[in-house]
Coordinates of C-alpha atoms in Angstrom, one line a residue:
X13 CA -50.1 -12.7 -8.0
X14 CA -47.0 -14.7 -6.4
X15 CA -44.2 -13.4 -5.0
X16 CA -40.3 -14.0 -6.5
X17 CA -37.8 -15.9 -4.4
X18 CA -34.9 -13.3 -4.1
X19 CA -32.5 -15.6 -5.1
X20 CA -34.6 -16.2 -8.7
X21 CA -34.7 -12.8 -9.4
X22 CA -33.3 -12.4 -13.3
X23 CA -31.5 -8.7 -12.6
X24 CA -30.0 -7.6 -16.0
X25 CA -34.2 -8.2 -17.4
X26 CA -34.4 -6.1 -14.6
X27 CA -31.8 -3.7 -15.4
X28 CA -32.4 -3.5 -19.0
X29 CA -35.8 -2.8 -18.9
X30 CA -35.5 0.2 -16.3
X31 CA -33.0 1.7 -17.8
X32 CA -34.4 1.3 -21.0
X33 CA -37.8 3.9 -19.0
X34 CA -35.1 6.1 -17.8
X35 CA -33.1 6.5 -21.1
X36 CA -36.4 7.4 -22.6
X37 CA -36.7 9.5 -19.1
X38 CA -33.8 11.2 -19.8
X39 CA -34.9 12.2 -23.7
X40 CA -38.3 14.1 -23.5
X41 CA -36.2 15.9 -20.8
X42 CA -34.2 16.4 -23.3
X43 CA -36.9 17.8 -25.0
X44 CA -39.0 19.7 -23.4
X45 CA -41.4 16.8 -23.1
X46 CA -42.5 17.5 -19.6
X47 CA -45.6 16.0 -19.3
X48 CA -44.0 12.3 -21.1
X49 CA -41.2 12.9 -18.1
X50 CA -43.5 13.0 -15.6
X51 CA -45.6 10.6 -17.1
X52 CA -42.9 7.7 -17.4
X53 CA -41.2 9.1 -14.2
X54 CA -44.9 7.7 -12.5
X55 CA -44.8 4.2 -14.7
X56 CA -40.9 3.9 -12.2
X57 CA -42.2 4.4 -9.1
X58 CA -44.6 2.3 -9.4
X59 CA -42.4 -1.0 -11.4
X60 CA -41.4 -4.2 -10.0
X61 CA -38.3 -3.4 -11.0
X62 CA -37.7 -0.2 -9.8
X63 CA -39.0 -1.5 -6.6
X64 CA -36.2 -4.2 -6.2
X65 CA -33.0 -2.2 -7.6
X66 CA -34.0 0.4 -4.6
X67 CA -33.9 -2.2 -2.7
X68 CA -31.2 -3.7 -3.8
X69 CA -29.2 -0.7 -3.9
X70 CA -29.9 0.2 0.0
X71 CA -29.3 -3.4 0.9
X72 CA -26.5 -5.1 -1.2
X73 CA -24.7 -2.8 -2.7
X74 CA -24.0 1.3 -0.6
X75 CA -21.3 1.5 0.5
X76 CA -22.6 2.6 5.1
X77 CA -25.5 -0.9 4.3
X78 CA -24.6 -1.3 7.3
X79 CA -25.5 1.8 9.4
X80 CA -28.5 1.7 11.1
X81 CA -31.4 4.3 12.0
X82 CA -33.5 4.8 14.5
X83 CA -35.0 1.3 14.7
X84 CA -31.7 -0.1 14.8
X85 CA -32.5 -2.3 11.9
X86 CA -29.1 -2.7 9.2
X87 CA -29.8 -6.6 8.2
X88 CA -32.8 -7.6 5.7
X89 CA -32.5 -11.6 5.0
X90 CA -33.8 -12.1 1.7
X91 CA -38.0 -12.5 2.4
X92 CA -37.5 -9.3 4.7
X93 CA -36.0 -7.7 1.1
X94 CA -39.1 -9.1 -0.7
X95 CA -42.0 -8.3 1.5
X96 CA -39.6 -4.7 1.4
X97 CA -39.7 -4.1 -2.0
X98 CA -43.4 -5.5 -2.5
X99 CA -45.1 -3.1 -0.5
X100 CA -42.4 0.0 -0.6
X101 CA -43.9 2.7 -2.1
X102 CA -43.4 7.1 -2.3
X103 CA -46.7 7.4 0.1
X104 CA -46.2 10.9 1.5
X105 CA -44.6 9.5 5.3
X106 CA -41.5 9.5 6.4
X107 CA -39.7 8.4 9.8
X108 CA -37.9 10.1 12.4
X109 CA -33.5 11.1 10.5
X110 CA -31.0 9.4 13.3
X111 CA -28.2 12.5 14.0
X112 CA -24.8 11.7 14.1
X113 CA -22.2 13.9 13.8
X114 CA -18.2 13.7 12.6
X115 CA -15.5 15.7 11.7
X116 CA -14.7 17.8 8.5
X117 CA -12.9 17.3 5.8
X118 CA -11.7 20.0 4.2
X119 CA -9.1 23.5 4.0
X120 CA -11.5 25.8 5.0
X121 CA -14.3 23.5 6.7
X122 CA -13.2 22.6 10.7
X123 CA -15.5 20.9 13.3
X124 CA -17.7 19.0 12.8
X125 CA -20.6 18.4 10.4
X126 CA -24.1 16.2 11.3
X127 CA -24.8 13.5 9.3
X128 CA -27.9 11.8 9.4
X129 CA -28.6 8.5 9.1
X130 CA -33.2 7.7 7.3
X131 CA -33.5 4.1 8.4
X132 CA -33.9 0.8 5.7
X133 CA -37.1 1.7 4.4
X134 CA -36.6 4.6 3.8
X135 CA -33.2 4.8 2.2
X136 CA -35.8 2.0 0.0
X137 CA -38.2 4.9 -1.0
X138 CA -35.3 7.4 -1.8
X139 CA -34.0 5.5 -3.7
X140 CA -37.1 4.8 -5.7
X141 CA -37.8 8.4 -5.9
X142 CA -33.8 9.3 -6.7
X143 CA -34.6 6.6 -9.8
X144 CA -37.6 8.1 -11.5
X145 CA -36.0 12.1 -10.8
X146 CA -32.6 11.5 -11.7
X147 CA -31.6 11.5 -15.4
X148 CA -35.1 14.4 -15.9
X149 CA -32.0 16.8 -14.5
X150 CA -28.8 15.1 -15.6
X151 CA -30.9 15.8 -19.3
X152 CA -30.8 19.4 -18.4
X153 CA -28.4 20.3 -15.4
X154 CA -25.7 22.8 -16.7
X155 CA -22.1 21.6 -18.0
X156 CA -19.6 22.0 -15.4
X157 CA -21.8 20.8 -12.3
X158 CA -19.8 17.5 -10.6
X159 CA -20.6 16.7 -7.5
X160 CA -22.8 13.9 -6.8
X161 CA -23.8 13.1 -10.8
X162 CA -23.4 9.5 -11.9
X163 CA -19.7 9.6 -14.4
X164 CA -18.4 12.8 -12.5
X165 CA -16.0 13.1 -10.4
X166 CA -13.3 15.3 -7.9
X167 CA -10.6 14.9 -11.8
X168 CA -12.8 16.4 -14.5
X169 CA -13.9 19.5 -11.6
X170 CA -10.0 20.4 -11.5
X171 CA -9.9 19.5 -15.6
X172 CA -12.2 22.1 -15.6
X173 CA -9.7 24.4 -13.8
X174 CA -6.7 23.7 -15.9
X175 CA -8.9 25.0 -18.9
X176 CA -9.7 27.9 -18.2
X177 CA -6.0 28.8 -16.2
X178 CA -4.5 27.5 -19.8
X179 CA -1.7 30.1 -21.0
X180 CA -3.7 32.4 -18.8
X181 CA -3.4 33.9 -15.4
X182 CA -7.2 34.5 -13.9
X183 CA -8.2 36.6 -10.7
X184 CA -10.5 33.5 -8.8
X185 CA -12.9 33.6 -6.6
X186 CA -12.5 30.8 -3.9
X187 CA -16.0 30.7 -2.0
X188 CA -17.2 29.4 0.4
X189 CA -20.9 28.2 1.4
X190 CA -22.5 29.0 4.3
X191 CA -24.0 25.3 5.7
X192 CA -25.3 24.9 1.9
X193 CA -27.0 21.4 2.7
X194 CA -28.4 22.3 6.5
X195 CA -30.3 25.5 5.6
X196 CA -32.0 25.2 1.4
X197 CA -35.3 27.0 2.0
X198 CA -37.5 24.2 1.3
X199 CA -40.3 25.9 -0.8
X200 CA -38.0 27.1 -2.5
X201 CA -36.2 23.5 -3.7
X202 CA -40.2 22.7 -3.8
X203 CA -41.4 25.0 -6.8
X204 CA -37.2 24.6 -9.1
X205 CA -38.0 20.5 -8.4
X206 CA -42.1 21.0 -9.5
X207 CA -42.3 17.7 -10.0
X208 CA -45.9 16.1 -9.2
X209 CA -47.9 15.9 -6.4
X210 CA -46.8 12.6 -5.3
X211 CA -42.9 12.7 -5.4
X212 CA -43.5 16.3 -4.6
X213 CA -45.4 15.7 -0.7
X214 CA -43.2 12.4 -0.5
X215 CA -40.0 15.4 -0.7
X216 CA -41.3 17.8 1.6
X217 CA -42.3 14.0 4.0
X218 CA -38.4 14.2 3.7
X219 CA -37.3 18.1 4.1
X220 CA -39.0 18.2 7.4
X221 CA -38.7 14.8 9.0
X222 CA -38.1 14.4 12.3
X223 CA -34.5 14.5 13.5
X224 CA -33.5 11.8 16.4
X225 CA -30.2 11.6 18.0
X226 CA -29.8 8.0 19.6
X227 CA -32.6 5.4 18.7
X228 CA -36.5 5.6 19.7
X229 CA -35.9 3.1 22.1
X230 CA -34.1 5.7 24.1
X231 CA -35.1 8.4 25.4
X232 CA -33.7 11.2 23.1
X233 CA -35.1 15.1 22.0
X234 CA -36.6 15.2 18.9
X235 CA -36.4 18.4 16.7
X236 CA -38.3 19.6 13.8
X237 CA -36.6 20.5 10.3
X238 CA -37.4 23.5 10.1
X239 CA -34.7 23.5 6.2
X240 CA -32.3 22.2 4.9
X241 CA -31.3 18.6 3.7
X242 CA -30.1 16.0 5.4
X243 CA -26.5 14.8 5.0
X244 CA -25.8 11.1 4.4
X245 CA -29.7 10.3 2.8
X246 CA -29.3 9.0 -0.5
X247 CA -31.4 12.1 -1.8
X248 CA -29.5 14.5 -0.5
X249 CA -27.2 15.4 -3.0
X250 CA -29.8 15.1 -6.4
X251 CA -31.8 17.6 -4.2
X252 CA -28.9 20.2 -4.1
X253 CA -27.5 19.7 -6.3
X254 CA -31.2 21.3 -8.0
X255 CA -31.2 23.8 -5.5
X256 CA -28.0 25.2 -6.6
X257 CA -28.5 25.0 -10.3
X258 CA -28.6 27.7 -13.3
X259 CA -25.5 29.9 -11.0
X260 CA -23.0 29.2 -14.2
X261 CA -25.5 29.9 -16.7
X262 CA -26.8 32.8 -15.3
X263 CA -23.9 34.7 -14.2
X264 CA -22.2 33.9 -17.3
X265 CA -25.7 35.7 -18.7
X266 CA -25.3 39.0 -16.5
X267 CA -21.4 39.1 -17.4
X268 CA -22.0 38.1 -21.5
X269 CA -25.5 40.5 -21.6
X270 CA -25.0 43.0 -18.7
X271 CA -21.8 44.2 -18.1
X272 CA -19.6 43.0 -20.6
X273 CA -21.3 46.5 -21.5
X274 CA -21.3 48.8 -18.2
X275 CA -18.1 47.7 -17.8
X276 CA -16.8 49.8 -21.3
X277 CA -15.5 46.8 -22.9
X278 CA -14.8 46.1 -27.1
X279 CA -17.6 45.1 -28.3
X280 CA -16.6 43.4 -31.3
X281 CA -16.3 39.9 -29.4
X282 CA -20.3 37.8 -29.7
X283 CA -21.6 36.7 -27.0
X284 CA -20.0 33.1 -27.1
X285 CA -16.1 34.4 -26.1
X286 CA -17.7 36.9 -23.5
X287 CA -19.2 33.5 -22.0
X288 CA -16.2 31.4 -22.7
X289 CA -14.4 35.1 -20.5
X290 CA -15.6 33.7 -17.7
X291 CA -15.2 29.9 -16.2
X292 CA -16.7 27.7 -13.4
X293 CA -16.1 24.4 -12.0
X294 CA -19.0 22.9 -8.9
X295 CA -17.9 20.2 -7.1
X296 CA -21.7 20.2 -5.2
X297 CA -21.7 23.1 -3.2
X298 CA -17.7 23.9 -3.5
X299 CA -17.2 26.6 -6.9
X300 CA -14.7 28.4 -8.1
X301 CA -15.1 31.3 -10.7
X302 CA -12.4 32.7 -12.8
X303 CA -12.4 36.2 -14.7
X304 CA -9.4 38.0 -16.2
X305 CA -10.6 41.4 -13.9
X306 CA -10.4 41.9 -10.4
X307 CA -12.7 44.4 -11.3
X308 CA -15.4 41.5 -13.3
X309 CA -14.6 38.8 -10.1
X310 CA -15.4 41.6 -7.6
X311 CA -19.3 42.1 -9.0
X312 CA -19.2 37.7 -9.5
X313 CA -19.1 37.7 -6.5
X314 CA -21.9 40.2 -5.3
X315 CA -24.4 38.4 -8.6
X316 CA -23.8 34.6 -6.9
X317 CA -24.1 36.2 -3.3
X318 CA -28.2 37.7 -4.8
X319 CA -28.9 34.7 -7.0
X320 CA -28.7 32.1 -4.0
X321 CA -30.4 34.1 -1.3
X322 CA -32.9 34.6 -4.6
X323 CA -32.6 31.0 -5.9
X324 CA -32.5 28.9 -3.1
X325 CA -32.1 30.5 0.3
X326 CA -28.6 30.1 1.2
X327 CA -26.1 33.2 1.7
X328 CA -21.5 32.7 1.1
X329 CA -19.2 32.7 3.9
X330 CA -17.6 35.9 3.6
X331 CA -14.6 34.3 6.4
X332 CA -14.2 31.3 3.7
X333 CA -15.0 32.6 -0.1
X334 CA -11.6 35.3 -0.6
X335 CA -10.6 36.9 -4.1
X336 CA -7.6 35.4 -5.2
X337 CA -5.0 36.1 -8.4
X338 CA -4.6 32.8 -10.1
X339 CA -0.4 33.1 -10.0
X340 CA -1.1 33.5 -5.5
X341 CA -2.9 30.3 -5.3
X342 CA -6.0 28.8 -3.9
X343 CA -6.9 25.5 -3.2
X344 CA -9.9 23.3 -4.9
X345 CA -11.0 19.9 -4.0
X346 CA -8.0 19.2 -2.1
X347 CA -5.1 20.3 -4.8
X348 CA -2.4 23.7 -4.7
X349 CA -3.6 24.8 -7.7
X350 CA -1.2 28.1 -9.6
X351 CA -0.8 30.0 -12.8
X352 CA 3.8 30.6 -12.9
X353 CA 5.2 32.1 -15.4
X354 CA 7.6 31.1 -18.4
X355 CA 10.4 32.5 -18.0
X356 CA 11.5 31.5 -22.0
X357 CA 7.9 32.5 -23.0
X358 CA 6.9 34.8 -20.6
X359 CA 3.7 32.9 -20.8
X360 CA 1.7 30.7 -17.4
X361 CA 1.9 26.9 -16.7
X362 CA -0.9 25.8 -15.0
X363 CA 0.2 23.8 -11.6
X364 CA -1.6 21.8 -10.1
X365 CA -0.1 19.7 -6.5
X366 CA -1.8 17.2 -3.8
X367 CA -2.3 20.4 -1.0
X368 CA -0.2 21.2 2.3
X369 CA -3.4 20.0 3.8
X370 CA -4.0 16.9 1.8
X371 CA -0.3 16.1 2.5
X372 CA -0.9 17.0 5.9
X373 CA -3.7 14.1 6.5
X374 CA -2.4 11.2 4.6
X375 CA 1.2 10.8 7.2
X376 CA -1.4 11.6 9.6
X377 CA -3.1 9.0 8.9
X378 CA -0.6 6.6 8.4
X379 CA 1.4 7.2 11.7
X380 CA -1.5 6.5 13.1
X381 CA -1.6 3.4 12.0
X382 CA 2.1 2.6 12.9
X383 CA 1.0 4.1 15.8
X384 CA -2.3 1.3 16.7
X385 CA -0.4 -1.9 15.2
X386 CA 2.2 -1.9 16.9
X387 CA 2.0 -4.8 17.6
X388 CA 0.8 -6.3 14.6
X389 CA 3.2 -8.8 11.1
X390 CA 4.5 -7.1 9.5
X391 CA 1.8 -8.5 6.6
X392 CA -1.3 -6.8 8.1
X393 CA 0.8 -3.8 8.3
X394 CA 1.5 -3.7 5.1
X395 CA -2.6 -5.4 4.4
X396 CA -3.7 -1.7 6.5
X397 CA -0.9 0.9 4.7
X398 CA -0.9 -0.6 1.2
X399 CA -5.3 0.0 0.5
X400 CA -4.2 4.2 2.0
X401 CA -0.8 4.9 -0.1
X402 CA -2.2 4.7 -3.5
X403 CA -5.3 5.0 -2.7
X404 CA -4.6 8.4 -1.5
X405 CA -1.5 8.8 -5.0
X406 CA -4.7 6.9 -7.3
X407 CA -6.3 10.6 -6.2
X408 CA -3.6 12.4 -6.3
X409 CA -1.4 11.8 -9.8
X410 CA -3.7 13.4 -11.6
X411 CA -0.9 16.3 -11.5
X412 CA 2.3 17.1 -11.4
X413 CA 2.1 14.7 -8.4
X414 CA 6.1 13.2 -7.9
X415 CA 8.1 15.1 -6.1
X416 CA 5.4 15.1 -3.0
X417 CA 5.3 11.6 -3.8
X418 CA 8.3 11.1 -3.5
X419 CA 9.1 13.3 0.1
X420 CA 5.7 11.7 1.9
X421 CA 7.7 8.1 0.5
X422 CA 11.1 9.6 2.8
X423 CA 8.6 10.2 5.2
X424 CA 7.0 7.0 5.6
X425 CA 9.0 5.1 4.8
X426 CA 10.5 6.2 8.2
X427 CA 7.4 6.3 10.6
X428 CA 8.2 2.2 8.9
X429 CA 12.0 1.8 9.8
X430 CA 11.1 3.3 13.5
X431 CA 8.4 0.0 13.3
X432 CA 10.8 -1.9 13.0
X433 CA 14.1 -0.9 14.5
X434 CA 11.2 -1.4 18.3
X435 CA 10.4 -4.9 17.1
X436 CA 13.1 -6.7 19.4
X437 CA 13.2 -10.2 20.4
X438 CA 14.9 -13.5 21.8
X439 CA 17.1 -13.9 18.1
X440 CA 16.0 -10.8 16.7
X441 CA 18.7 -8.2 18.7
X442 CA 20.6 -7.1 16.6
X443 CA 19.0 -4.5 13.6
X444 CA 21.2 -5.6 11.1
X445 CA 19.6 -9.1 11.3
X446 CA 16.2 -7.3 11.6
X447 CA 17.1 -5.0 8.7
X448 CA 17.3 -8.4 6.7
X449 CA 14.2 -9.7 8.1
X450 CA 11.7 -6.3 7.1
X451 CA 13.7 -5.1 4.2
X452 CA 15.0 -8.4 3.0
X453 CA 18.4 -7.1 -0.2
X454 CA 18.0 -7.7 -3.9
X455 CA 14.4 -8.9 -4.3
X456 CA 12.1 -7.5 -7.2
X457 CA 9.4 -6.1 -6.6
X458 CA 6.2 -5.7 -9.4
X459 CA 4.1 -2.9 -9.0
X460 CA 1.8 -2.2 -11.8
X461 CA 3.5 -4.8 -14.6
X462 CA 6.8 -2.4 -14.0
X463 CA 9.6 -4.2 -12.0
X464 CA 10.9 -2.2 -8.6
X465 CA 15.2 -2.9 -7.0
X466 CA 14.5 -2.0 -4.0
X467 CA 17.4 -3.2 -0.2
X468 CA 13.6 -1.2 1.9
X469 CA 10.9 -2.7 1.0
X470 CA 8.8 -3.3 3.7
X471 CA 8.0 -7.5 2.8
X472 CA 5.5 -9.3 5.3
X473 CA 5.0 -13.5 5.0
X474 CA 2.0 -15.6 6.4
X475 CA 0.9 -18.9 5.9
X476 CA -3.3 -19.5 4.4
X477 CA -5.4 -21.8 4.5
X478 CA -3.5 -25.3 3.1
X479 CA 0.1 -23.7 4.5
X480 CA 1.3 -22.2 2.2
X481 CA 3.0 -18.9 3.0
X482 CA 1.4 -15.8 1.6
X483 CA 3.7 -12.3 0.0
X484 CA 2.8 -9.6 0.2
X485 CA 5.3 -5.4 -0.3
X486 CA 4.3 -2.0 0.4
X487 CA 4.9 -0.3 -2.4
X488 CA 5.8 3.3 -2.2
X489 CA 3.7 6.0 -3.5
X490 CA 5.9 7.2 -6.3
X491 CA 5.8 4.2 -8.2
X492 CA 2.6 5.5 -9.8
X493 CA 2.6 7.5 -12.5
X494 CA 1.0 10.8 -13.2
X495 CA -1.1 11.3 -15.9
X496 CA -3.7 13.4 -17.5
X497 CA -6.9 12.6 -16.7
X498 CA -9.2 13.9 -19.5
X499 CA -12.8 15.6 -18.5
X500 CA -16.1 14.1 -19.4
X501 CA -17.3 15.5 -22.5
X502 CA -20.0 18.4 -22.6
X503 CA -23.6 16.7 -21.2
X504 CA -22.8 13.7 -21.7
X505 CA -24.9 11.1 -19.2
X506 CA -24.6 7.7 -18.9
X507 CA -28.6 7.5 -19.1
X508 CA -27.4 8.5 -23.2
X509 CA -27.1 5.3 -24.5
X510 CA -24.3 6.1 -26.1
X511 CA -23.0 2.4 -25.3
X512 CA -19.3 3.0 -26.3
X513 CA -18.2 6.1 -25.3
X514 CA -18.9 5.0 -21.3
X515 CA -17.9 1.7 -21.4
X516 CA -14.3 3.6 -22.6
X517 CA -14.5 5.3 -20.2
X518 CA -15.5 3.1 -17.4
X519 CA -12.0 1.5 -17.6
X520 CA -10.4 4.8 -17.5
X521 CA -11.7 7.1 -15.3
X522 CA -13.5 5.0 -12.8
X523 CA -12.4 4.7 -9.8
X524 CA -11.7 1.8 -9.5
X525 CA -8.6 -0.5 -8.3
X526 CA -6.3 -1.1 -11.3
X527 CA -7.1 -4.7 -11.9
X528 CA -10.9 -3.8 -12.0
X529 CA -9.5 -1.3 -14.7
X530 CA -7.1 -3.6 -16.8
X531 CA -10.0 -6.5 -16.0
X532 CA -12.7 -3.6 -17.4
X533 CA -10.9 -3.1 -20.3
X534 CA -9.9 -5.9 -21.8
X535 CA -14.0 -7.4 -21.1
X536 CA -14.4 -4.5 -23.4
X537 CA -16.5 -2.4 -21.0
X538 CA -19.0 -5.6 -20.2
X539 CA -19.5 -8.1 -17.5
X540 CA -18.3 -11.1 -18.1
X541 CA -21.6 -13.6 -16.5
X542 CA -25.1 -11.4 -17.7
X543 CA -22.1 -9.7 -20.7
X544 CA -23.7 -5.8 -20.2
X545 CA -22.0 -2.8 -20.3
X546 CA -20.8 -1.5 -17.3
X547 CA -21.6 1.8 -16.1
X548 CA -20.6 5.0 -14.4
X549 CA -23.7 3.4 -11.7
X550 CA -22.3 0.1 -11.4
X551 CA -21.1 -1.9 -8.2
X552 CA -18.0 -4.2 -10.5
X553 CA -16.1 -6.9 -8.3
X554 CA -13.1 -8.1 -9.2
X555 CA -14.8 -13.0 -9.2
X556 CA -11.5 -15.2 -9.2
X557 CA -12.6 -17.9 -12.4
X558 CA -12.3 -20.9 -11.1
X559 CA -13.3 -20.3 -7.0
X560 CA -9.6 -20.4 -4.7
X561 CA -11.9 -22.9 -2.9
X562 CA -11.7 -25.4 -5.4
X563 CA -8.2 -25.2 -6.6
X564 CA -8.2 -21.5 -8.7
X565 CA -4.7 -19.7 -8.6
X566 CA -4.2 -16.3 -7.5
X567 CA -3.6 -15.2 -11.2
X568 CA -4.9 -12.1 -13.4
X569 CA -5.4 -14.6 -16.0
X570 CA -7.5 -16.4 -13.5
X571 CA -9.8 -13.4 -13.2
X572 CA -12.8 -11.7 -14.5
X573 CA -15.2 -8.0 -13.4
X574 CA -18.2 -9.0 -12.8
X575 CA -21.0 -6.3 -11.7
X576 CA -21.7 -7.3 -7.6
X577 CA -25.4 -8.9 -8.1
X578 CA -23.6 -11.0 -10.7
X579 CA -20.4 -11.9 -8.2
X580 CA -23.0 -13.3 -5.7
X581 CA -25.2 -15.3 -7.4
X582 CA -22.0 -17.4 -8.9
X583 CA -21.5 -17.3 -6.0
X584 CA -24.2 -19.3 -3.9
X585 CA -23.4 -21.9 -7.7
X586 CA -19.9 -22.2 -7.2
X587 CA -20.6 -23.8 -3.3
X588 CA -23.0 -25.8 -4.8
X589 CA -21.2 -26.8 -7.8
X590 CA -18.8 -29.1 -8.2
X591 CA -16.7 -26.3 -11.0
X592 CA -14.9 -29.2 -13.9
X593 CA -13.4 -28.0 -17.8
X594 CA -16.9 -27.8 -19.3
X595 CA -19.0 -25.9 -16.4
X596 CA -19.8 -22.8 -17.8
X597 CA -21.1 -20.0 -14.9
X598 CA -22.7 -18.1 -17.1
X599 CA -25.5 -20.8 -18.7
X600 CA -27.4 -20.6 -15.7
X601 CA -27.3 -17.4 -14.2
X602 CA -28.9 -16.6 -17.1

């Protein structure tokens, strides 16, 4: 069989055929047809479509694709990619994992945490396994599990807590699992996974893979993995979700069937209402339970601790797990959540805002960037700062954030002003001249369709390749307006085939930039080249319809949203074909 050329692959057809098989797995899993699930999964891991897509994702689309494993390889040529795809097989083998240490982030997480980096080949094998396993588990995962699942986000987890606390106060179990990823019991995980032999043997190999600090050509000590899943592996988040699957249902069933009568609560409520009294939200290994009474939440902590030991070999961190009343407030995923009683009606209102630590972290990040770029141009500094400021604001805009945004704006302004007034030169010795250069008066700034006038906005100028002057400005965090996040619907999944729902949701809550979201909405949720609806698993980029190199303007009217692989193919064609008014790039790609 002759091999395909990487540049000639019809990715639209590859994705279409694989998606059809994944939807079949999802449907069969929903219906409890285990033998059908296993049969289709075997077909997926043996198909060339899945192998090609697995290689593309780990070598072209993943953000950490340029991080080398123990073999030091981080870039593959097109020929090597094809060779890897054709030779890809779940053979029950695994190369050593390269271990590095990165800082922990979060209010309860201090110090360093280990990160496991696999080789490109093992990443592709893990992606192949994930393409087969994920649809099966997406059909049965609990509705309030949100971490590392396609189409779900931190904001869904926060919205679930908002709904469970709305209009009332509750006692909260703010839980923390002691070294979750590092101490998951391998045997218990394999039993719960309950998959076919080939997949089971391969996952065992990854779980038991050697761990090496550094590269294989260096004299480093090799250790054995006895428990846990390596953080940083493509399949590790899915395995962690599988290990923790069932916690919500177990606690709610216990509360409705056992504890409710033991506590002496009235039997008039049905089982569904009893379960609804318990709120739950989980993002990976971070989770929160809410209950009406203190005695309830104390018993829930005991039940949770017992379940973790029996089902996953884990335990709660006694030092970091705490029980509080929602009126005292608690932190979850960077947000501060608190129930406040209104004076007029005596009802409780839930307030969600950035936590104190989150605000401190962004201020320190901005200060560090400014300190490291004392001699940079204002145009370059704005490029460094704007993505971080707006990215942070986009994350925290789903809540009551405007006061916090305004305070942080003022702190950032003082840091920027100090940076400007240190930049004295021969022709700019007075503060007035410096102010006019970097903070010009009378300008109007357009941000996300709104116009703002402010005499203290940092601006920058730089020449482009044609010698024209480009300008930019540093937007205010307070220009990002607060909004409400609509939680994902029940057990909805990108594998359920509801393209209309996911097209609408992707344009609103995809996590992409405002520009890309707007383009997705204009294009009715479909790629501008292949016409295939976008899904939450896709990497989507903005493309100049007429390339800048061909004289295309850098305007919104000349932009379109494309799959990354469609964008790469179009860019390749743009380099070889002269664009004119009658030329349709989509005809060549199709």
